[in-house]
XYZ file of C-alpha atoms in Angstrom:
394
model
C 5.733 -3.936 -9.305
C 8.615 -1.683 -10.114
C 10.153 -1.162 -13.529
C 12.698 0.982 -15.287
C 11.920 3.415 -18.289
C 13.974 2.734 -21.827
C 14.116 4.632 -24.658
C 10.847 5.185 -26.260
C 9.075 4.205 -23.635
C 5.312 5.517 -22.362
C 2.850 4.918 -20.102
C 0.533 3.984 -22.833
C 2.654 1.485 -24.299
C 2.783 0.078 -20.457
C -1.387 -0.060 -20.575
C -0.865 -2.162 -23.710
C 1.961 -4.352 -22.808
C 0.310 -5.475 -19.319
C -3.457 -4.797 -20.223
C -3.568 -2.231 -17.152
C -6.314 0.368 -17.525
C -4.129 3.603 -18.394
C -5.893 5.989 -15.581
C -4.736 3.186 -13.180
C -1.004 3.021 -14.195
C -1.246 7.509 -14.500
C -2.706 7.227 -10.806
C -0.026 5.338 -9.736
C 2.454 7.378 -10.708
C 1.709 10.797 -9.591
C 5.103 12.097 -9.818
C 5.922 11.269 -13.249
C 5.412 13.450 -16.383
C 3.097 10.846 -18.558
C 4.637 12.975 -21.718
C 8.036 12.966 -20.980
C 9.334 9.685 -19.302
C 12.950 9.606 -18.439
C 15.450 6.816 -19.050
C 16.191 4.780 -15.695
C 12.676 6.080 -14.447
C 11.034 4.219 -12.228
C 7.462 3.451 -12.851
C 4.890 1.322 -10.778
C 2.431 -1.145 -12.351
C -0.272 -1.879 -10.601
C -1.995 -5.039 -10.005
C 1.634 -6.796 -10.144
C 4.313 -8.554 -8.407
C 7.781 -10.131 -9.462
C 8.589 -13.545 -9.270
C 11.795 -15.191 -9.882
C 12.785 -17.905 -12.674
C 15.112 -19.982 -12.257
C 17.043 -20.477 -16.018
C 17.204 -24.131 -17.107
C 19.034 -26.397 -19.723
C 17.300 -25.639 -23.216
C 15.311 -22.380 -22.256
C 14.484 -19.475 -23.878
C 12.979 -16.068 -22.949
C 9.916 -16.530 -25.563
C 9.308 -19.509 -24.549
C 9.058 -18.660 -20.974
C 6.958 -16.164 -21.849
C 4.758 -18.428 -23.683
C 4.384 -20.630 -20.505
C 3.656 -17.818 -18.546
C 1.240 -16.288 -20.859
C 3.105 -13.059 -21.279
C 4.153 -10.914 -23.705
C 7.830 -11.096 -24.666
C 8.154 -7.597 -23.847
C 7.430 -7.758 -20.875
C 10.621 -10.085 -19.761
C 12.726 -7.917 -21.767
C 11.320 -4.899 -19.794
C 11.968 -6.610 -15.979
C 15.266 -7.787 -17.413
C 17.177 -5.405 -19.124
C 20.658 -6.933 -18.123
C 19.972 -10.257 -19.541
C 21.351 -11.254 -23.190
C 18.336 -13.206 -24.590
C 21.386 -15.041 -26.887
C 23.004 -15.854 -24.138
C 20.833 -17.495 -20.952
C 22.837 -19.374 -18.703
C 21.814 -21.891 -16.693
C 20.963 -21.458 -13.095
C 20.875 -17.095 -13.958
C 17.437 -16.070 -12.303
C 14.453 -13.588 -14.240
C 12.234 -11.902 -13.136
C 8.779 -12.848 -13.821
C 5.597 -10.065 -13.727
C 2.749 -12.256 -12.170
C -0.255 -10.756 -12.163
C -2.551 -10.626 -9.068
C -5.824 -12.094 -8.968
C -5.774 -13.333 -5.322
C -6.967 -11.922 -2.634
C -4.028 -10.663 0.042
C -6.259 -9.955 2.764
C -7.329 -13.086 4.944
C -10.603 -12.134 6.715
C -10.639 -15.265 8.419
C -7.213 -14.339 10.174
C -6.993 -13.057 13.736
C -8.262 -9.833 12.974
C -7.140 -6.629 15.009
C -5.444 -3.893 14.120
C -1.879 -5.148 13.826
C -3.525 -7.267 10.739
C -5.101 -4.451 9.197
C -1.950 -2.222 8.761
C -0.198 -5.108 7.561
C -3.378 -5.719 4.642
C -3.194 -1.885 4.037
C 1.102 -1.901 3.524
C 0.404 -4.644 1.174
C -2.495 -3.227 -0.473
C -1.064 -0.028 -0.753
C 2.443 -1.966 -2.591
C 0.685 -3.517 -5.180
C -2.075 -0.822 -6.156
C -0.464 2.215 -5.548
C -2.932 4.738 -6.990
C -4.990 3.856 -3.518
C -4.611 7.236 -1.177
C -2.963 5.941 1.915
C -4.073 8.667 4.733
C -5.020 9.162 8.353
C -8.281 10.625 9.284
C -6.578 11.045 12.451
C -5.475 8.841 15.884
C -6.990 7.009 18.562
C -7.136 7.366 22.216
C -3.348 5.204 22.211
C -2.708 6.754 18.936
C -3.244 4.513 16.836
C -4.057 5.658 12.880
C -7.913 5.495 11.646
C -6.479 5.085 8.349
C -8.388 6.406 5.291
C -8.082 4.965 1.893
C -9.300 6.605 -0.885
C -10.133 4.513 -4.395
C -11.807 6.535 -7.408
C -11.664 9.629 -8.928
C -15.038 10.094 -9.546
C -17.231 13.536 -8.583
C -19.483 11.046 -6.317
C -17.686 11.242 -2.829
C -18.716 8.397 -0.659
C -17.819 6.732 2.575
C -17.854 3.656 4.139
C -16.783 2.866 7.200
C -16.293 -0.044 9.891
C -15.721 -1.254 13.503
C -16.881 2.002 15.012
C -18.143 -0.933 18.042
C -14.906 -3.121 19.255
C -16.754 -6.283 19.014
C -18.328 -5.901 15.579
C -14.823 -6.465 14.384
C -15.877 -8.735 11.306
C -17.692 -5.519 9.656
C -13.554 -4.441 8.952
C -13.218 -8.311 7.582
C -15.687 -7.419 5.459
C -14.526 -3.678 4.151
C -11.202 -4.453 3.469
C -12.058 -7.851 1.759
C -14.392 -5.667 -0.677
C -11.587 -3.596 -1.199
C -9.245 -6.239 -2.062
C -11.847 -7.653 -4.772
C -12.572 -4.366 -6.043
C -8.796 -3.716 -6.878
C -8.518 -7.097 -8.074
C -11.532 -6.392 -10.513
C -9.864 -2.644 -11.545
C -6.689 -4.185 -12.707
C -8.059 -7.380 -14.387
C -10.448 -5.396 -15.829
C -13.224 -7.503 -14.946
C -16.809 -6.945 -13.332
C -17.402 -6.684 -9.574
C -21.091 -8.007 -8.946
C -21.825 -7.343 -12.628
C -20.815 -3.444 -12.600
C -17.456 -3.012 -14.597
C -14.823 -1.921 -12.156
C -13.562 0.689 -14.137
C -16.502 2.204 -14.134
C -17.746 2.470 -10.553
C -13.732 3.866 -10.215
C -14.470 6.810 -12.714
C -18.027 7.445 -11.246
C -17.115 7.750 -7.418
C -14.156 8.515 -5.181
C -14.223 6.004 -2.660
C -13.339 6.849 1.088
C -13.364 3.967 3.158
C -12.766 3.615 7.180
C -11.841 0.360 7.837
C -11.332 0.096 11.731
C -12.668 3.738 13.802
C -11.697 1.957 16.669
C -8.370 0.522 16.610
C -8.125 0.413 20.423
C -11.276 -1.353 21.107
C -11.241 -3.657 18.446
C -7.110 -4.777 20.238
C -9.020 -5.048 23.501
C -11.811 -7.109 22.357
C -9.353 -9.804 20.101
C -6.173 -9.604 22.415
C -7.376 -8.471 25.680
C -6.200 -5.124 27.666
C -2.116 -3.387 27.455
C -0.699 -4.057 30.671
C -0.683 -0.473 31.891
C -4.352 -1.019 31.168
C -5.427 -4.494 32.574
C -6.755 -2.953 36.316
C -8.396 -0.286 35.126
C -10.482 -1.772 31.802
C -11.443 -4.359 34.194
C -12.907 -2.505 36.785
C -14.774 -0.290 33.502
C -16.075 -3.886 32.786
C -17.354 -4.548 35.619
C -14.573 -6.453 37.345
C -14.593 -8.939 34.331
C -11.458 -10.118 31.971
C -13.771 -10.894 29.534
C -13.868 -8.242 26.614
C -15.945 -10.285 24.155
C -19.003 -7.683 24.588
C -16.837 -4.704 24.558
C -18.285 -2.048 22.281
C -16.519 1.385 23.513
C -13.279 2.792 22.294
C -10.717 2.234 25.149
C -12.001 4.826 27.924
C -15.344 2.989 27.883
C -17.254 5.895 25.172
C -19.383 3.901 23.134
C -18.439 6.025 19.396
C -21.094 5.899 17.719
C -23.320 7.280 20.684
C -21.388 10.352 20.646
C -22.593 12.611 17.816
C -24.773 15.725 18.662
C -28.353 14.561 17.403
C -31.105 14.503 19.811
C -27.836 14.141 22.391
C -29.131 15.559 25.242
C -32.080 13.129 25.029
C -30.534 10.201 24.185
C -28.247 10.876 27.509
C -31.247 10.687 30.260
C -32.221 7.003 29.420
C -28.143 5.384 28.569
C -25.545 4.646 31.386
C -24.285 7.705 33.051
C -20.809 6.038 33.241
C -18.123 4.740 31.297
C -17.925 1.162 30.558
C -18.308 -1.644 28.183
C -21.423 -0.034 26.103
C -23.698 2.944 25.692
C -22.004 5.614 27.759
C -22.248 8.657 25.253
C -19.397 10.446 27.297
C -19.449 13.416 28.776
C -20.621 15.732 25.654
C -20.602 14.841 22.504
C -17.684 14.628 19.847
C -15.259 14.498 23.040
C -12.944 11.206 21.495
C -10.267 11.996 19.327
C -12.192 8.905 17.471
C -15.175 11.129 16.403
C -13.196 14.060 16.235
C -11.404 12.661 13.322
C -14.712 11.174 11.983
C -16.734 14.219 12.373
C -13.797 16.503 10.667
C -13.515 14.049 7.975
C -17.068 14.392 6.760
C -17.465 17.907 7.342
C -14.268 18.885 5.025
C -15.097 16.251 2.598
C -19.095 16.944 2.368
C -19.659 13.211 1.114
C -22.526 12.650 -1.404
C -23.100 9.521 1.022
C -22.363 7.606 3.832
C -22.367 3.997 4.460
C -21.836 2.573 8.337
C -20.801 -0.961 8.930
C -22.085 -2.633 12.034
C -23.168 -5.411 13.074
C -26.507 -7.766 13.407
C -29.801 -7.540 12.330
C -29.610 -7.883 8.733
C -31.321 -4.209 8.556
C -30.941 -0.831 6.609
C -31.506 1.881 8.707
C -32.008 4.904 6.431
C -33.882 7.244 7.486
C -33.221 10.006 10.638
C -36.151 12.643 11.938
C -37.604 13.326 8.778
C -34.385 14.592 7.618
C -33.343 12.090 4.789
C -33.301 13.251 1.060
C -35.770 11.420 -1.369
C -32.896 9.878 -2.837
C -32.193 7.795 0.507
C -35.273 5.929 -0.172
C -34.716 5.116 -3.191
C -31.298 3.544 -2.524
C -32.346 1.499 0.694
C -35.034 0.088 -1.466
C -32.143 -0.786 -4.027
C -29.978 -2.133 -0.860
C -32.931 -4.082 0.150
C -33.255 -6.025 -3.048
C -29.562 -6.528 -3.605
C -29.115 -7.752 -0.021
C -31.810 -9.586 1.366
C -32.015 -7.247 4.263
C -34.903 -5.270 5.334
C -34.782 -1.497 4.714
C -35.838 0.606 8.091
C -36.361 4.345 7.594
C -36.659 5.082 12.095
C -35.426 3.422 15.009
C -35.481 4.406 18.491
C -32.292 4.941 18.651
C -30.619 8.297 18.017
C -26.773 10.240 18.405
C -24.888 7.790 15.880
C -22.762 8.759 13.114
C -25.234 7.911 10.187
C -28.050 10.203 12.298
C -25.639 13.054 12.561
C -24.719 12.949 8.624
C -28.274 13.297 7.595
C -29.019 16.007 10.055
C -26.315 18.165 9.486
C -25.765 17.708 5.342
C -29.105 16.467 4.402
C -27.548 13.500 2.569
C -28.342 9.702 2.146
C -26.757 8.116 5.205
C -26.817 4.242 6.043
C -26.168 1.880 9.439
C -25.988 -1.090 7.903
C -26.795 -4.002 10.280
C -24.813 -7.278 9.304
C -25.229 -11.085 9.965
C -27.631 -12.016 12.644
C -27.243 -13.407 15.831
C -25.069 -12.206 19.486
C -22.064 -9.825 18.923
C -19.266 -10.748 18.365
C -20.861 -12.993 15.407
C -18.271 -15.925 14.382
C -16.216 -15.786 11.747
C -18.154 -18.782 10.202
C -20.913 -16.138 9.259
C -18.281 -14.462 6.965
C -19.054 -15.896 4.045
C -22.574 -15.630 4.104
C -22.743 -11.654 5.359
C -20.117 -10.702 2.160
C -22.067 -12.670 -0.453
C -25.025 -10.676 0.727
C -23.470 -7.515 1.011
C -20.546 -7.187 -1.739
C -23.714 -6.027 -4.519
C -24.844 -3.329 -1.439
C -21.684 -2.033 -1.199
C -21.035 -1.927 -5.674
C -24.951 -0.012 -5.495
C -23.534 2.684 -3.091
C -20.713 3.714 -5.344
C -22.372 3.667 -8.323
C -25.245 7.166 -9.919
């Protein structure tokens, strides 16, 4: 929500008069000198939208802010033109209504159209997130990055590296949406004060590494496409199982750790799964992901995939003592079982821990054949919103 600066005005007085944390409202306006706000300014507030009133017979602005549970101010802030002595009828307000819904829909048709739109309107209404690009897929589309926190702890999270684990970016951005939620209501998010876990980490999280895929999978192939992703899976139309990004490189099969080994006993082809490609970090998928990580150095990573209902941890020996001691705590919180090896090597968690020594997670959701149903949703984020709060937090 957008508002104009009067005289005397500050961005304090805004914390007050909409009970907004201040670093929130500061965040959200980068651009603005906190110590000198100018008249006609505009300043965000985040956490809000405007409504319209429509003025009826007998009305006044306090008590419309009494029925709305608002401070008076606040009306005479979003409606400077209007002469409280003098309300006509039918002459619309504006009304600050504060969020406390979620926007995103994870039970929607999920693909990547729906996830820009959930970002856009994310993005409007808390603008202190960090809206960037990690970079572009295959058909260019964004592998958009948004960062939440300011916090020394850098940590990542990320989703849908497989097409048809799809839900695991349901999940993400549905976290995300609470979280904010919690920030600006100042309220708890699985008993750990928002504010708090904002302050202690800086958030980076990955919603969809593979935009492309995850289209395929939910709408089927482009056109220009169709012949040629059909004969990569194997002469079906069916893309339900489709895990690689759109020239049929499974993603997260691509990073260099135990690489060349991993390659002798995986499909020496491209196609719906498995094929590590031709060498490793060769998509401009985990090009992006592998330059992300090694200019931010994250204190810790967190994959999303899906089923199992595992924690896989642990990578060669390589993992810090401190990864143990988290999967234990993402155990407990979850319900799922902490795994330190698997025979299974060249993924994006493996290549974290072997190249920065740092706690790195695949975390396994739901159980059952990829792509789970959406009717597992609620069940996977009740386990997994506390796993996700534990990750940001010392």
């Amino acid at each position: 929500m957008k508002i104009q600066v009067r005289a005397g005005d500050t961005l304090e007085y805004y914390s007050r008069l909409f009970s907004i944390p201040l670093v929130l409202i500061a965040d959200a306006n980068p651009g603005i000198d906190p110590e000198q706000l100018q008249i006609d300014e505009t300043v965000h507030i985040p956490g809000f939208r405007e409504n319209t009133y429509t003025i009826r017979y007998g009305d006044t602005l306090s008590g419309i802010a009494k029925s709305y549970q608002l401070k008076l101010d606040t009306l005479f802030l979003l409606n400077q033109e209007v002469d409280p002595n003098n309300l006509s009828v039918g002459d619309e307000l504006f009304i600050p209504i504060r969020m406390s819904k979620r926007v995103v829909d994870p039970k929607a048709h999920y693909d990547f159209t729906r996830l820009k739109a959930d970002i856009e309107a994310l993005a409007e209404l808390y603008p202190f997130i960090q809206k960037r690009e990690a970079g572009r897929s295959v058909l260019h589309q964004p592998l958009y990055d948004l960062r939440i926190g300011k916090g020394q702890r850098k940590v990542q999270i990320n989703a849908s590296f497989h097409a048809n684990e799809w839900i695991t970016t349901c999940v993400l951005m549905t976290f995300l949406n609470d979280y904010l939620i919690m920030l600006t209501n100042g309220q708890k998010i699985s008993q750990t004060p928002a504010l708090s876990l904002y302050e202690q980490a800086a958030l980076s999280a990955i919603p969809m590494v593979n935009p492309d895929g995850v289209n395929l999978v939910r709408n089927g192939p482009p056109k220009e496409l169709e012949k040629e992703l059909i004969t990569l899976n194997n002469g079906s139309a069916d893309f339900s199982g489709w895990k690689a990004n759109i020239r049929g490189i499974d993603l997260n099969k691509q990073f260099p750790a135990n690489w060349e080994f991993e390659k002798k006993r995986k499909p020496k082809k491209p196609g719906p799964r498995d094929f590590l490609g031709f060498k490793p970090i060769s998509e401009p998928e985990t090009m992006a992901m592998a330059e992300l990580v090694q200019k931010e150095r994250f204190a810790r990573l967190l994959s999303l995939h899906t089923q199992g209902q595992e924690i896989y941890w642990g990578y060669e020996g390589l993992e810090p003592l401190e990864s143990k001691r988290l999967a234990h705590d993402f155990a407990k919180l979850s319900g799922y079982e902490a795994v330190q090896y698997v025979d299974s090597f060249v993924g994006y968690k493996d290549w974290f821990i072997q190249e920065f020594r740092k706690p790195g997670f695949t975390i396994e959701l739901g159980i059952g054949q990829n792509p789970l149903p959406i009717s597992q949703f609620d069940e996977i984020y009740t386990d997994i919103q506390p796993l996700l709060v534990r990750a940001l937090e010392s």
